[in-house]
Amino acid sequence: MKDLLPAPADYRLEGRVWVQGPHDRFLGIGRLELLAQIQATGSISRAAAAMGMSYKRAWDLVHSMNTQALAPLVATQTGGKSGGGALLTSAGSQAVADFQGVQTRFQAFLAEETRRLAE
Amino acid sequence: MKDLLPAPADYRLEGRVWVQGPHDRFLGIGRLELLAQIQATGSISRAAAAMGMSYKRAWDLVHSMNTQALAPLVATQTGGKSGGGALLTSAGSQAVADFQGVQTRFQAFLAEETRRLAE
DNA sequence: AAGCGTTATGTTTGTGAAAATATAACCTTC
DNA sequence: GAAGGTTATATTTTCACAAACATAACGCTT
């Protein structure tokens, strides 16, 4: 592409990847970050706030993941001390770790291809 | 992920990649197919029809690519024999070839990562 | 000069996803 | 038993983007 573009350094390969199930999306970068925020904050509502996302959307995403997986990724509690909360199950932590690996390798792919664009 | 999902074989990594410029998207899978259809049909309107896309949208995409590239990827002619038409410039053919290479390597990446998901 | 198929371009309408809004239920704490 | 903060869920509203619609211009052909 180098001789196709006026300023090749300003162009790069970007992209997104996600794990797709038979019916719905299972995991993507947004859901990954949501899981990480739930882990960090201990609640869906605080995770949503931290991401500038509505609570409903966050809950829907959690629901989608929990119902698709063999075991829930997020365990929730309604009521109780400080109103309740949410935390990652071991399945949840494993999903986070696994998909972070995918993301890391994908970023490497994009960087390598961006390098190629300029040659 | 293998022990996270009920039927790991039904889940795969999917994704999209595109060349992003400072202001607009430059090339993606849709634009690539559009260029290929222009090459095959000799006109923007026939290419759009072949893709089930409105002519205006196709023209806008061509315009976006032509104005971002150093030289136009698509040469057009208004009026004349059979009303006019469009064809790929050499820059256009090179862009198609280059991005097809990116796409091929990306599909290989997705396949490899999908294989990984099941292990 | 009238017609045809195309490029070129502006304006209006639809539509689907996200956000906003609204309630209810839950359980600990005070 | 009232309050507080959370999960859980339905309904309504917004908004960005694509589709649809509408016109004009262009230059061969007949």
mmCIF file of C-alpha atoms (C1' of nucleotides) in Angstrom:
data_model
loop_
_atom_site.group_PDB
_atom_site.id
_atom_site.type_symbol
_atom_site.label_atom_id
_atom_site.label_comp_id
_atom_site.label_asym_id
_atom_site.label_seq_id
_atom_site.Cartn_x
_atom_site.Cartn_y
_atom_site.Cartn_z
ATOM 1 C CA MET A 1 0.000 0.000 0.000
ATOM 2 C CA LYS A 2 2.941 2.228 0.539
ATOM 3 C CA ASP A 3 2.712 3.819 -2.905
ATOM 4 C CA LEU A 4 -1.072 4.055 -2.758
ATOM 5 C CA LEU A 5 -1.394 6.384 0.185
ATOM 6 C CA PRO A 6 -0.257 9.965 0.678
ATOM 7 C CA ALA A 7 1.039 9.352 4.224
ATOM 8 C CA PRO A 8 1.349 5.618 4.821
ATOM 9 C CA ALA A 9 2.455 6.172 8.403
ATOM 10 C CA ASP A 10 -0.998 7.588 9.173
ATOM 11 C CA TYR A 11 -2.767 4.410 8.092
ATOM 12 C CA ARG A 12 -2.929 1.238 10.082
ATOM 13 C CA LEU A 13 -4.751 -2.029 10.170
ATOM 14 C CA GLU A 14 -7.437 -2.096 12.828
ATOM 15 C CA GLY A 15 -9.986 -4.702 13.699
ATOM 16 C CA ARG A 16 -12.053 -6.585 16.202
ATOM 17 C CA VAL A 17 -12.441 -10.235 17.075
ATOM 18 C CA TRP A 18 -14.994 -12.091 19.135
ATOM 19 C CA VAL A 19 -16.043 -15.590 20.055
ATOM 20 C CA GLN A 20 -19.268 -16.349 18.232
ATOM 21 C CA GLY A 21 -21.714 -19.010 19.348
ATOM 22 C CA PRO A 22 -24.498 -20.662 17.360
ATOM 23 C CA HIS A 23 -27.018 -18.019 18.361
ATOM 24 C CA ASP A 24 -25.315 -15.089 20.027
ATOM 25 C CA ARG A 25 -21.956 -13.528 20.523
ATOM 26 C CA PHE A 26 -20.230 -15.032 23.510
ATOM 27 C CA LEU A 27 -17.153 -12.898 24.197
ATOM 28 C CA GLY A 28 -15.676 -9.755 22.709
ATOM 29 C CA ILE A 29 -13.518 -6.906 23.840
ATOM 30 C CA GLY A 30 -16.440 -5.072 25.457
ATOM 31 C CA ARG A 31 -17.590 -8.094 27.427
ATOM 32 C CA LEU A 32 -14.012 -8.781 28.422
ATOM 33 C CA GLU A 33 -13.600 -5.331 29.855
ATOM 34 C CA LEU A 34 -16.946 -5.642 31.610
ATOM 35 C CA LEU A 35 -15.841 -8.866 33.292
ATOM 36 C CA ALA A 36 -12.599 -7.203 34.330
ATOM 37 C CA GLN A 37 -14.491 -4.264 35.805
ATOM 38 C CA ILE A 38 -16.821 -6.573 37.701
ATOM 39 C CA GLN A 39 -13.769 -8.293 39.126
ATOM 40 C CA ALA A 40 -12.278 -4.945 40.080
ATOM 41 C CA THR A 41 -15.384 -3.333 41.555
ATOM 42 C CA GLY A 42 -17.410 -6.235 42.913
ATOM 43 C CA SER A 43 -20.669 -5.164 41.324
ATOM 44 C CA ILE A 44 -22.345 -4.972 37.963
ATOM 45 C CA SER A 45 -23.642 -1.485 38.630
ATOM 46 C CA ARG A 46 -20.222 -0.089 39.534
ATOM 47 C CA ALA A 47 -18.652 -1.865 36.564
ATOM 48 C CA ALA A 48 -21.251 -0.331 34.276
ATOM 49 C CA ALA A 49 -20.682 3.127 35.742
ATOM 50 C CA ALA A 50 -16.931 2.761 35.312
ATOM 51 C CA MET A 51 -17.465 1.996 31.647
ATOM 52 C CA GLY A 52 -20.081 4.670 31.028
ATOM 53 C CA MET A 53 -22.606 1.975 30.236
ATOM 54 C CA SER A 54 -26.182 1.654 31.433
ATOM 55 C CA TYR A 55 -26.766 -0.930 34.158
ATOM 56 C CA LYS A 56 -29.336 -2.674 32.003
ATOM 57 C CA ARG A 57 -26.935 -3.142 29.143
ATOM 58 C CA ALA A 58 -24.289 -4.503 31.464
ATOM 59 C CA TRP A 59 -26.754 -6.883 33.057
ATOM 60 C CA ASP A 60 -27.963 -8.079 29.648
ATOM 61 C CA LEU A 61 -24.384 -8.811 28.620
ATOM 62 C CA VAL A 62 -23.714 -10.715 31.821
ATOM 63 C CA HIS A 63 -26.935 -12.630 31.327
ATOM 64 C CA SER A 64 -25.939 -13.525 27.770
ATOM 65 C CA MET A 65 -22.570 -14.845 28.898
ATOM 66 C CA ASN A 66 -23.921 -16.689 31.919
ATOM 67 C CA THR A 67 -26.590 -18.500 29.936
ATOM 68 C CA GLN A 68 -24.277 -19.500 27.113
ATOM 69 C CA ALA A 69 -21.488 -20.886 29.250
ATOM 70 C CA LEU A 70 -21.519 -24.311 30.845
ATOM 71 C CA ALA A 71 -21.310 -22.598 34.232
ATOM 72 C CA PRO A 72 -21.951 -18.907 34.992
ATOM 73 C CA LEU A 73 -18.980 -16.579 34.595
ATOM 74 C CA VAL A 74 -20.429 -14.079 37.044
ATOM 75 C CA ALA A 75 -22.041 -14.926 40.375
ATOM 76 C CA THR A 76 -24.512 -12.370 41.682
ATOM 77 C CA GLN A 77 -26.196 -11.754 44.982
ATOM 78 C CA THR A 78 -29.306 -9.638 45.418
ATOM 79 C CA GLY A 79 -29.815 -7.879 48.696
ATOM 80 C CA GLY A 80 -27.644 -8.325 51.741
ATOM 81 C CA LYS A 81 -24.632 -6.364 52.826
ATOM 82 C CA SER A 82 -24.308 -3.188 50.762
ATOM 83 C CA GLY A 83 -27.254 -4.318 48.703
ATOM 84 C CA GLY A 84 -25.647 -7.249 46.983
ATOM 85 C CA GLY A 85 -22.946 -7.562 44.401
ATOM 86 C CA ALA A 86 -21.264 -9.652 41.781
ATOM 87 C CA LEU A 87 -17.977 -11.458 41.355
ATOM 88 C CA LEU A 88 -16.254 -13.632 38.831
ATOM 89 C CA THR A 89 -16.448 -17.385 39.196
ATOM 90 C CA SER A 90 -13.401 -19.478 38.408
ATOM 91 C CA ALA A 91 -14.958 -20.053 34.998
ATOM 92 C CA GLY A 92 -15.163 -16.283 34.661
ATOM 93 C CA SER A 93 -11.531 -15.719 35.530
ATOM 94 C CA GLN A 94 -10.504 -18.426 33.119
ATOM 95 C CA ALA A 95 -12.581 -16.880 30.339
ATOM 96 C CA VAL A 96 -10.911 -13.527 31.004
ATOM 97 C CA ALA A 97 -7.439 -15.055 30.909
ATOM 98 C CA ASP A 98 -8.160 -17.065 27.770
ATOM 99 C CA PHE A 99 -9.621 -14.182 25.835
ATOM 100 C CA GLN A 100 -6.901 -11.801 26.933
ATOM 101 C CA GLY A 101 -4.497 -14.208 25.276
ATOM 102 C CA VAL A 102 -6.494 -14.053 22.062
ATOM 103 C CA GLN A 103 -6.504 -10.268 22.250
ATOM 104 C CA THR A 104 -2.777 -10.084 22.793
ATOM 105 C CA ARG A 105 -2.038 -12.272 19.797
ATOM 106 C CA PHE A 106 -4.550 -10.329 17.716
ATOM 107 C CA GLN A 107 -2.871 -7.028 18.557
ATOM 108 C CA ALA A 108 0.423 -8.555 17.496
ATOM 109 C CA PHE A 109 -1.160 -9.608 14.218
ATOM 110 C CA LEU A 110 -2.460 -6.082 13.608
ATOM 111 C CA ALA A 111 0.910 -4.553 14.397
ATOM 112 C CA GLU A 112 2.695 -6.917 12.060
ATOM 113 C CA GLU A 113 0.226 -6.240 9.241
ATOM 114 C CA THR A 114 0.422 -2.515 9.832
ATOM 115 C CA ARG A 115 4.171 -2.802 9.457
ATOM 116 C CA ARG A 116 3.617 -4.628 6.191
ATOM 117 C CA LEU A 117 1.354 -1.861 4.873
ATOM 118 C CA ALA A 118 4.259 0.520 4.850
ATOM 119 C CA GLU A 119 6.600 -1.661 2.851
ATOM 120 C CA MET B 1 -12.322 -22.334 26.694
ATOM 121 C CA LYS B 2 -12.956 -25.979 26.084
ATOM 122 C CA ASP B 3 -14.304 -26.613 29.553
ATOM 123 C CA LEU B 4 -16.256 -23.380 29.647
ATOM 124 C CA LEU B 5 -18.648 -24.073 26.801
ATOM 125 C CA PRO B 6 -21.295 -26.745 26.399
ATOM 126 C CA ALA B 7 -20.359 -27.481 22.775
ATOM 127 C CA PRO B 8 -16.961 -25.976 22.003
ATOM 128 C CA ALA B 9 -17.140 -27.114 18.403
ATOM 129 C CA ASP B 10 -20.046 -24.706 17.864
ATOM 130 C CA TYR B 11 -18.015 -21.679 18.923
ATOM 131 C CA ARG B 12 -15.406 -19.976 16.799
ATOM 132 C CA LEU B 13 -13.375 -16.836 16.696
ATOM 133 C CA GLU B 14 -14.729 -14.340 14.195
ATOM 134 C CA GLY B 15 -13.672 -10.831 13.377
ATOM 135 C CA ARG B 16 -13.141 -8.019 10.942
ATOM 136 C CA VAL B 17 -10.158 -5.944 9.960
ATOM 137 C CA TRP B 18 -9.835 -2.734 8.016
ATOM 138 C CA VAL B 19 -7.305 -0.128 7.027
ATOM 139 C CA GLN B 20 -8.017 2.996 9.024
ATOM 140 C CA GLY B 21 -6.873 6.444 7.966
ATOM 141 C CA PRO B 22 -6.605 9.593 10.067
ATOM 142 C CA HIS B 23 -10.156 10.628 9.311
ATOM 143 C CA ASP B 24 -12.062 7.811 7.646
ATOM 144 C CA ARG B 25 -11.913 4.141 7.014
ATOM 145 C CA PHE B 26 -9.946 3.429 3.880
ATOM 146 C CA LEU B 27 -10.427 -0.247 3.052
ATOM 147 C CA GLY B 28 -12.427 -3.086 4.536
ATOM 148 C CA ILE B 29 -14.020 -6.279 3.386
ATOM 149 C CA GLY B 30 -17.089 -4.498 1.993
ATOM 150 C CA ARG B 31 -15.068 -1.992 0.023
ATOM 151 C CA LEU B 32 -12.833 -4.778 -1.215
ATOM 152 C CA GLU B 33 -15.791 -6.716 -2.561
ATOM 153 C CA LEU B 34 -17.144 -3.538 -4.109
ATOM 154 C CA LEU B 35 -13.888 -2.949 -5.965
ATOM 155 C CA ALA B 36 -13.897 -6.544 -7.149
ATOM 156 C CA GLN B 37 -17.458 -6.193 -8.431
ATOM 157 C CA ILE B 38 -16.599 -2.974 -10.251
ATOM 158 C CA GLN B 39 -13.729 -4.804 -11.876
ATOM 159 C CA ALA B 40 -16.043 -7.658 -12.830
ATOM 160 C CA THR B 41 -18.994 -5.611 -14.079
ATOM 161 C CA GLY B 42 -17.441 -2.414 -15.411
ATOM 162 C CA SER B 43 -19.818 -0.087 -13.588
ATOM 163 C CA ILE B 44 -20.598 1.165 -10.095
ATOM 164 C CA SER B 45 -24.327 0.704 -10.580
ATOM 165 C CA ARG B 46 -24.007 -2.917 -11.665
ATOM 166 C CA ALA B 47 -21.549 -3.601 -8.865
ATOM 167 C CA ALA B 48 -23.995 -2.118 -6.372
ATOM 168 C CA ALA B 49 -26.869 -4.165 -7.765
ATOM 169 C CA ALA B 50 -24.773 -7.328 -7.584
ATOM 170 C CA MET B 51 -24.149 -6.643 -3.901
ATOM 171 C CA GLY B 52 -27.711 -5.605 -3.048
ATOM 172 C CA MET B 53 -26.431 -2.156 -2.180
ATOM 173 C CA SER B 54 -27.863 1.214 -3.175
ATOM 174 C CA TYR B 55 -26.015 3.038 -5.924
ATOM 175 C CA LYS B 56 -25.545 6.050 -3.694
ATOM 176 C CA ARG B 57 -23.872 4.040 -0.988
ATOM 177 C CA ALA B 58 -21.576 2.411 -3.506
ATOM 178 C CA TRP B 59 -20.694 5.770 -5.012
ATOM 179 C CA ASP B 60 -20.013 7.259 -1.586
ATOM 180 C CA LEU B 61 -17.653 4.391 -0.777
ATOM 181 C CA VAL B 62 -15.828 4.817 -4.072
ATOM 182 C CA HIS B 63 -15.590 8.540 -3.430
ATOM 183 C CA SER B 64 -14.149 7.938 0.010
ATOM 184 C CA MET B 65 -11.482 5.622 -1.356
ATOM 185 C CA ASN B 66 -10.645 7.794 -4.336
ATOM 186 C CA THR B 67 -10.171 10.912 -2.263
ATOM 187 C CA GLN B 68 -8.052 9.218 0.392
ATOM 188 C CA ALA B 69 -5.669 7.480 -1.958
ATOM 189 C CA LEU B 70 -2.741 9.168 -3.653
ATOM 190 C CA ALA B 71 -4.323 8.313 -6.992
ATOM 191 C CA PRO B 72 -7.943 7.198 -7.593
ATOM 192 C CA LEU B 73 -8.601 3.474 -7.286
ATOM 193 C CA VAL B 74 -11.618 3.679 -9.576
ATOM 194 C CA ALA B 75 -11.791 5.626 -12.837
ATOM 195 C CA THR B 76 -15.255 6.683 -13.919
ATOM 196 C CA GLN B 77 -16.770 8.022 -17.099
ATOM 197 C CA THR B 78 -20.121 9.811 -17.246
ATOM 198 C CA GLY B 79 -22.089 9.625 -20.449
ATOM 199 C CA GLY B 80 -20.848 8.049 -23.641
ATOM 200 C CA LYS B 81 -21.273 4.539 -24.931
ATOM 201 C CA SER B 82 -23.773 2.659 -22.770
ATOM 202 C CA GLY B 83 -24.012 5.681 -20.529
ATOM 203 C CA GLY B 84 -20.595 5.535 -18.981
ATOM 204 C CA GLY B 85 -18.928 3.159 -16.595
ATOM 205 C CA ALA B 86 -16.160 2.554 -14.154
ATOM 206 C CA LEU B 87 -13.028 0.482 -13.978
ATOM 207 C CA LEU B 88 -10.158 -0.154 -11.612
ATOM 208 C CA THR B 89 -6.962 1.788 -12.092
ATOM 209 C CA SER B 90 -3.654 0.042 -11.550
ATOM 210 C CA ALA B 91 -3.667 1.559 -8.070
ATOM 211 C CA GLY B 92 -7.096 -0.026 -7.616
ATOM 212 C CA SER B 93 -5.949 -3.483 -8.672
ATOM 213 C CA GLN B 94 -2.945 -3.220 -6.404
ATOM 214 C CA ALA B 95 -5.124 -2.216 -3.449
ATOM 215 C CA VAL B 96 -7.346 -5.220 -4.111
ATOM 216 C CA ALA B 97 -4.388 -7.570 -4.285
ATOM 217 C CA ASP B 98 -2.769 -6.125 -1.162
ATOM 218 C CA PHE B 99 -5.887 -6.251 0.939
ATOM 219 C CA GLN B 100 -6.773 -9.731 -0.253
ATOM 220 C CA GLY B 101 -3.424 -10.772 1.167
ATOM 221 C CA VAL B 102 -4.312 -9.206 4.504
ATOM 222 C CA GLN B 103 -7.668 -10.963 4.444
ATOM 223 C CA THR B 104 -6.124 -14.327 3.699
ATOM 224 C CA ARG B 105 -3.664 -14.052 6.554
ATOM 225 C CA PHE B 106 -6.428 -12.826 8.867
ATOM 226 C CA GLN B 107 -8.605 -15.824 8.038
ATOM 227 C CA ALA B 108 -5.660 -18.060 8.838
ATOM 228 C CA PHE B 109 -5.256 -16.289 12.179
ATOM 229 C CA LEU B 110 -8.944 -16.812 12.977
ATOM 230 C CA ALA B 111 -8.769 -20.471 12.033
ATOM 231 C CA GLU B 112 -5.710 -21.024 14.200
ATOM 232 C CA GLU B 113 -7.284 -19.277 17.166
ATOM 233 C CA THR B 114 -10.524 -21.176 16.708
ATOM 234 C CA ARG B 115 -8.491 -24.378 16.868
ATOM 235 C CA ARG B 116 -6.943 -23.127 20.074
ATOM 236 C CA LEU B 117 -10.352 -22.479 21.645
ATOM 237 C CA ALA B 118 -11.112 -26.177 21.595
ATOM 238 C CA GLU B 119 -7.977 -27.273 23.374
ATOM 239 C "C1'" DA C 1 -33.075 16.372 -30.782
ATOM 240 C "C1'" DA C 2 -34.772 12.646 -28.162
ATOM 241 C "C1'" DG C 3 -33.559 8.565 -25.585
ATOM 242 C "C1'" DC C 4 -30.733 5.703 -22.826
ATOM 243 C "C1'" DG C 5 -27.830 4.123 -19.063
ATOM 244 C "C1'" DT C 6 -24.602 5.810 -16.318
ATOM 245 C "C1'" DT C 7 -22.261 8.998 -12.928
ATOM 246 C "C1'" DA C 8 -23.008 12.538 -9.435
ATOM 247 C "C1'" DT C 9 -25.337 14.539 -5.462
ATOM 248 C "C1'" DG C 10 -28.920 16.250 -2.156
ATOM 249 C "C1'" DT C 11 -32.923 15.189 0.753
ATOM 250 C "C1'" DT C 12 -36.103 12.328 3.169
ATOM 251 C "C1'" DT C 13 -37.507 8.191 5.378
ATOM 252 C "C1'" DG C 14 -36.809 3.697 8.009
ATOM 253 C "C1'" DT C 15 -34.806 0.875 11.205
ATOM 254 C "C1'" DG C 16 -32.310 -1.372 14.657
ATOM 255 C "C1'" DA C 17 -29.445 -0.888 18.552
ATOM 256 C "C1'" DA C 18 -28.334 1.735 22.577
ATOM 257 C "C1'" DA C 19 -29.852 4.758 26.175
ATOM 258 C "C1'" DA C 20 -33.150 6.375 29.266
ATOM 259 C "C1'" DT C 21 -36.819 5.635 32.307
ATOM 260 C "C1'" DA C 22 -39.526 2.989 35.468
ATOM 261 C "C1'" DT C 23 -40.546 -0.750 38.973
ATOM 262 C "C1'" DA C 24 -40.078 -4.560 41.754
ATOM 263 C "C1'" DA C 25 -37.620 -7.679 44.747
ATOM 264 C "C1'" DC C 26 -34.000 -8.884 47.748
ATOM 265 C "C1'" DC C 27 -31.432 -8.866 52.169
ATOM 266 C "C1'" DT C 28 -28.508 -6.592 55.496
ATOM 267 C "C1'" DT C 29 -28.158 -2.815 58.716
ATOM 268 C "C1'" DC C 30 -29.755 0.540 61.813
ATOM 269 C "C1'" DG D 1 -39.807 -1.751 60.033
ATOM 270 C "C1'" DA D 2 -37.660 1.770 57.285
ATOM 271 C "C1'" DA D 3 -33.620 2.709 54.528
ATOM 272 C "C1'" DG D 4 -30.086 1.792 51.361
ATOM 273 C "C1'" DG D 5 -27.762 -0.174 47.503
ATOM 274 C "C1'" DT D 6 -27.919 -3.776 44.637
ATOM 275 C "C1'" DT D 7 -29.850 -7.256 41.186
ATOM 276 C "C1'" DA D 8 -33.563 -8.164 37.895
ATOM 277 C "C1'" DT D 9 -36.654 -6.908 34.146
ATOM 278 C "C1'" DA D 10 -40.076 -4.375 31.095
ATOM 279 C "C1'" DT D 11 -41.193 -0.340 28.463
ATOM 280 C "C1'" DT D 12 -40.292 3.927 26.133
ATOM 281 C "C1'" DT D 13 -37.410 7.175 23.865
ATOM 282 C "C1'" DT D 14 -33.237 8.665 21.160
ATOM 283 C "C1'" DC D 15 -30.072 8.537 17.802
ATOM 284 C "C1'" DA D 16 -26.804 7.133 14.300
ATOM 285 C "C1'" DC D 17 -26.608 5.009 10.121
ATOM 286 C "C1'" DA D 18 -28.367 2.815 6.046
ATOM 287 C "C1'" DA D 19 -31.920 2.737 2.641
ATOM 288 C "C1'" DA D 20 -34.978 5.018 -0.258
ATOM 289 C "C1'" DC D 21 -36.269 8.622 -3.104
ATOM 290 C "C1'" DA D 22 -35.483 12.400 -6.180
ATOM 291 C "C1'" DT D 23 -32.851 15.168 -9.803
ATOM 292 C "C1'" DA D 24 -29.468 16.762 -12.711
ATOM 293 C "C1'" DA D 25 -25.719 16.226 -15.944
ATOM 294 C "C1'" DC D 26 -23.174 13.756 -19.261
ATOM 295 C "C1'" DG D 27 -22.116 12.014 -23.877
ATOM 296 C "C1'" DC D 28 -22.947 8.314 -27.159
ATOM 297 C "C1'" DT D 29 -26.631 6.390 -30.331
ATOM 298 C "C1'" DT D 30 -30.323 6.521 -33.385
#
